[in-house]
mmCIF file of C-alpha atoms in Angstrom:
data_model
loop_
_atom_site.group_PDB
_atom_site.id
_atom_site.type_symbol
_atom_site.label_atom_id
_atom_site.label_comp_id
_atom_site.label_asym_id
_atom_site.label_seq_id
_atom_site.Cartn_x
_atom_site.Cartn_y
_atom_site.Cartn_z
ATOM 1 C CA MET A 1 95.998 129.334 80.987
ATOM 2 C CA VAL A 2 96.281 128.478 84.665
ATOM 3 C CA ILE A 3 95.765 125.338 86.728
ATOM 4 C CA ARG A 4 94.714 126.095 90.274
ATOM 5 C CA LYS A 5 92.899 124.706 93.282
ATOM 6 C CA GLY A 6 89.188 124.473 92.690
ATOM 7 C CA THR A 7 86.743 126.579 94.666
ATOM 8 C CA GLN A 8 83.066 126.255 95.576
ATOM 9 C CA ALA A 9 82.302 128.675 92.735
ATOM 10 C CA ASP A 10 83.920 126.236 90.254
ATOM 11 C CA LEU A 11 81.565 123.343 91.046
ATOM 12 C CA VAL A 12 78.927 124.383 88.517
ATOM 13 C CA SER A 13 81.577 124.481 85.765
ATOM 14 C CA VAL A 14 83.103 121.148 86.771
ATOM 15 C CA GLU A 15 79.674 119.536 86.843
ATOM 16 C CA GLN A 16 79.062 120.951 83.349
ATOM 17 C CA LEU A 17 82.345 119.409 82.169
ATOM 18 C CA TYR A 18 81.157 116.026 83.449
ATOM 19 C CA ASN A 19 77.803 116.497 81.692
ATOM 20 C CA ASP A 20 79.540 117.486 78.453
ATOM 21 C CA ILE A 21 81.682 114.340 78.644
ATOM 22 C CA HIS A 22 78.591 112.197 79.297
ATOM 23 C CA THR A 23 76.820 113.786 76.325
ATOM 24 C CA ALA A 24 79.842 113.229 74.072
ATOM 25 C CA GLU A 25 79.897 109.583 75.108
ATOM 26 C CA GLU A 26 76.161 109.103 74.681
ATOM 27 C CA THR A 27 76.325 110.573 71.152
ATOM 28 C CA GLY A 28 79.344 108.443 70.178
ATOM 29 C CA GLN A 29 81.834 111.325 69.979
ATOM 30 C CA GLN A 30 83.997 109.902 72.781
ATOM 31 C CA THR A 31 84.439 106.596 74.555
ATOM 32 C CA ILE A 32 85.317 107.024 78.216
ATOM 33 C CA GLY A 33 83.308 104.324 79.973
ATOM 34 C CA TRP A 34 81.529 106.617 82.426
ATOM 35 C CA ILE A 35 77.789 106.645 83.115
ATOM 36 C CA ARG A 36 75.692 109.782 83.623
ATOM 37 C CA GLY A 37 74.220 109.887 87.111
ATOM 38 C CA VAL A 38 76.705 107.289 88.376
ATOM 39 C CA TYR A 39 80.213 108.669 87.825
ATOM 40 C CA PRO A 40 81.402 111.331 87.736
ATOM 41 C CA THR A 41 78.746 113.569 89.237
ATOM 42 C CA ARG A 42 78.611 116.859 91.099
ATOM 43 C CA ALA A 43 79.147 114.811 94.282
ATOM 44 C CA THR A 44 82.448 113.585 92.784
ATOM 45 C CA ALA A 45 83.636 117.174 92.412
ATOM 46 C CA GLN A 46 82.238 118.171 95.813
ATOM 47 C CA ALA A 47 84.129 115.340 97.522
ATOM 48 C CA ALA A 48 87.363 116.464 95.838
ATOM 49 C CA LEU A 49 86.700 120.067 96.843
ATOM 50 C CA ASP A 50 85.923 119.073 100.434
ATOM 51 C CA ALA A 51 89.215 117.145 100.580
ATOM 52 C CA LYS A 52 91.025 120.175 99.130
ATOM 53 C CA ASP A 53 92.382 118.186 96.182
ATOM 54 C CA LEU A 54 90.213 119.451 93.308
ATOM 55 C CA PHE A 55 92.143 121.307 90.610
ATOM 56 C CA VAL A 56 90.769 123.171 87.615
ATOM 57 C CA LEU A 57 92.279 124.343 84.349
ATOM 58 C CA GLU A 58 91.091 127.824 83.462
ATOM 59 C CA ASP A 59 91.724 129.616 80.188
ATOM 60 C CA ALA A 60 90.382 133.077 79.379
ATOM 61 C CA GLY A 61 88.062 132.872 82.385
ATOM 62 C CA GLU A 62 86.532 129.530 81.362
ATOM 63 C CA ILE A 63 86.977 126.240 83.231
ATOM 64 C CA LEU A 64 88.051 123.772 80.533
ATOM 65 C CA GLY A 65 89.470 120.946 82.641
ATOM 66 C CA ALA A 66 89.444 119.441 86.098
ATOM 67 C CA ALA A 67 91.026 116.630 88.080
ATOM 68 C CA ARG A 68 91.613 115.360 91.565
ATOM 69 C CA ILE A 69 95.201 114.971 92.739
ATOM 70 C CA ASN A 70 96.041 113.229 96.001
ATOM 71 C CA LYS A 71 97.792 110.228 97.528
ATOM 72 C CA ALA A 72 94.680 108.016 97.681
ATOM 73 C CA GLN A 73 95.210 104.803 95.759
ATOM 74 C CA VAL A 74 91.940 103.105 94.809
ATOM 75 C CA ASP A 75 91.360 99.584 96.146
ATOM 76 C CA SER A 76 92.028 98.005 92.730
ATOM 77 C CA TYR A 77 95.606 99.286 92.888
ATOM 78 C CA ALA A 78 96.363 96.538 95.432
ATOM 79 C CA GLU A 79 96.037 94.073 92.537
ATOM 80 C CA GLY A 80 98.598 95.931 90.428
ATOM 81 C CA ASP A 81 102.003 94.508 89.629
ATOM 82 C CA TRP A 82 103.702 97.875 90.076
ATOM 83 C CA GLU A 83 107.203 98.172 88.682
ATOM 84 C CA PHE A 84 108.270 100.578 91.451
ATOM 85 C CA ALA A 85 107.688 99.547 95.061
ATOM 86 C CA ALA A 86 107.125 103.004 96.493
ATOM 87 C CA ARG A 87 105.933 103.747 100.004
ATOM 88 C CA ASP A 88 102.389 105.143 100.126
ATOM 89 C CA GLU A 89 103.658 108.602 101.061
ATOM 90 C CA GLU A 90 105.780 108.633 97.860
ATOM 91 C CA VAL A 91 102.825 107.934 95.546
ATOM 92 C CA CYS A 92 100.687 110.644 93.962
ATOM 93 C CA VAL A 93 97.506 109.737 92.090
ATOM 94 C CA LEU A 94 95.628 111.569 89.342
ATOM 95 C CA HIS A 95 91.863 110.923 89.398
ATOM 96 C CA THR A 96 88.987 111.918 87.119
ATOM 97 C CA LEU A 97 90.938 114.037 84.648
ATOM 98 C CA VAL A 98 88.463 115.752 82.323
ATOM 99 C CA VAL A 99 88.906 118.227 79.500
ATOM 100 C CA SER A 100 85.933 119.828 77.820
ATOM 101 C CA PRO A 101 85.091 118.097 74.523
ATOM 102 C CA SER A 102 84.959 121.585 72.979
ATOM 103 C CA ALA A 103 88.630 122.091 73.918
ATOM 104 C CA SER A 104 89.901 118.681 72.887
ATOM 105 C CA GLY A 105 93.092 118.577 70.831
ATOM 106 C CA LYS A 106 94.439 121.853 72.230
ATOM 107 C CA GLY A 107 96.990 120.288 74.589
ATOM 108 C CA TYR A 108 95.058 120.860 77.807
ATOM 109 C CA GLY A 109 95.249 117.202 78.837
ATOM 110 C CA LYS A 110 99.002 117.212 78.332
ATOM 111 C CA LYS A 111 99.345 120.441 80.325
ATOM 112 C CA PHE A 112 97.244 119.023 83.152
ATOM 113 C CA VAL A 113 99.391 115.891 83.346
ATOM 114 C CA LYS A 114 102.542 118.047 83.402
ATOM 115 C CA PHE A 115 101.022 120.053 86.266
ATOM 116 C CA TYR A 116 100.274 116.769 88.085
ATOM 117 C CA GLU A 117 103.879 115.623 87.667
ATOM 118 C CA ASP A 118 105.290 118.915 88.936
ATOM 119 C CA TYR A 119 102.816 118.932 91.830
ATOM 120 C CA ALA A 120 103.771 115.368 92.786
ATOM 121 C CA LEU A 121 107.486 116.140 92.796
ATOM 122 C CA SER A 122 106.972 119.292 94.848
ATOM 123 C CA HIS A 123 105.118 117.146 97.409
ATOM 124 C CA GLY A 124 107.829 114.471 97.653
ATOM 125 C CA CYS A 125 106.119 111.920 95.414
ATOM 126 C CA PRO A 126 108.379 110.507 92.680
ATOM 127 C CA GLU A 127 105.940 107.654 91.966
ATOM 128 C CA LEU A 128 102.924 108.585 89.833
ATOM 129 C CA ARG A 129 99.910 106.338 89.451
ATOM 130 C CA MET A 130 96.611 106.679 87.653
ATOM 131 C CA ASP A 131 94.008 104.571 85.947
ATOM 132 C CA THR A 132 91.616 104.674 83.047
ATOM 133 C CA ASN A 133 88.958 102.486 81.534
ATOM 134 C CA ALA A 134 90.373 100.091 78.919
ATOM 135 C CA ARG A 135 87.732 101.474 76.524
ATOM 136 C CA ASN A 136 89.251 104.981 76.748
ATOM 137 C CA ALA A 137 91.687 104.743 73.843
ATOM 138 C CA ALA A 138 92.299 108.501 73.729
ATOM 139 C CA ALA A 139 93.468 108.656 77.367
ATOM 140 C CA ARG A 140 95.559 105.509 76.975
ATOM 141 C CA GLY A 141 97.283 107.016 73.938
ATOM 142 C CA LEU A 142 97.955 110.309 75.702
ATOM 143 C CA TYR A 143 99.383 108.655 78.801
ATOM 144 C CA LYS A 144 101.625 106.379 76.722
ATOM 145 C CA LYS A 145 102.916 109.387 74.775
ATOM 146 C CA LEU A 146 103.683 111.103 78.102
ATOM 147 C CA GLY A 147 105.755 108.165 79.369
ATOM 148 C CA TYR A 148 103.235 106.259 81.491
ATOM 149 C CA LYS A 149 103.475 102.488 81.492
ATOM 150 C CA GLU A 150 100.409 100.267 81.571
ATOM 151 C CA ILE A 151 101.219 97.705 84.245
ATOM 152 C CA GLY A 152 98.016 95.704 84.113
ATOM 153 C CA ILE A 153 94.281 95.585 83.642
ATOM 154 C CA VAL A 154 92.076 94.765 86.619
ATOM 155 C CA PRO A 155 88.412 93.798 86.256
ATOM 156 C CA THR A 156 86.397 95.765 88.817
ATOM 157 C CA VAL A 157 83.290 97.710 89.720
ATOM 158 C CA PHE A 158 84.632 101.248 89.486
ATOM 159 C CA ASN A 159 82.818 104.065 91.299
ATOM 160 C CA GLY A 160 79.531 102.212 90.825
ATOM 161 C CA ILE A 161 80.148 101.292 87.181
ATOM 162 C CA PRO A 162 80.072 97.490 86.726
ATOM 163 C CA ASP A 163 82.339 95.401 84.499
ATOM 164 C CA VAL A 164 85.134 97.953 84.124
ATOM 165 C CA GLN A 165 88.483 96.793 82.813
ATOM 166 C CA LEU A 166 90.620 99.229 84.791
ATOM 167 C CA VAL A 167 93.999 99.994 83.212
ATOM 168 C CA LEU A 168 96.616 100.754 85.866
ATOM 169 C CA LEU A 169 99.382 103.137 84.825
ATOM 170 C CA GLU A 170 102.552 104.352 86.465
ATOM 171 C CA LYS A 171 105.497 106.620 85.889
ATOM 172 C CA HIS A 172 108.515 107.076 88.107
ATOM 173 C CA LEU A 173 110.123 110.514 88.081
#
């Protein structure tokens, strides 16, 4: 298993991951709070690739996870009551973490978050921030288990999805 920078050739696989997540949500197998055709889409992955902050998790030649890692805090973060008052250059953000529904429960999400933490530290960012939809109980449970603190819930329109209760999370390393 390896986590690496995404490439143009990975876009088809990342888009398929998004579609698999949308299908799992539409059939009631998962609750994420995303909407097919709105977020995330191939354009979401392309934007991350273009910014050089798309990462993929590959195991046995198959892309089973993806995320965007950068220092871009979404606008809703300004409403957060963050416990740690870090300078922007000290904050690293994990966006759009996905793991294939077919690979769920195998520890890939945990491994991706560990990669994110190591990446952040190696880039001088001891303050970690991320968000998830309040409806996404699985992600909230994982992040809590990994030491992330929910610092608030902000009502917002998130990436074109209306009426999202956005859970803001942080961890200081």
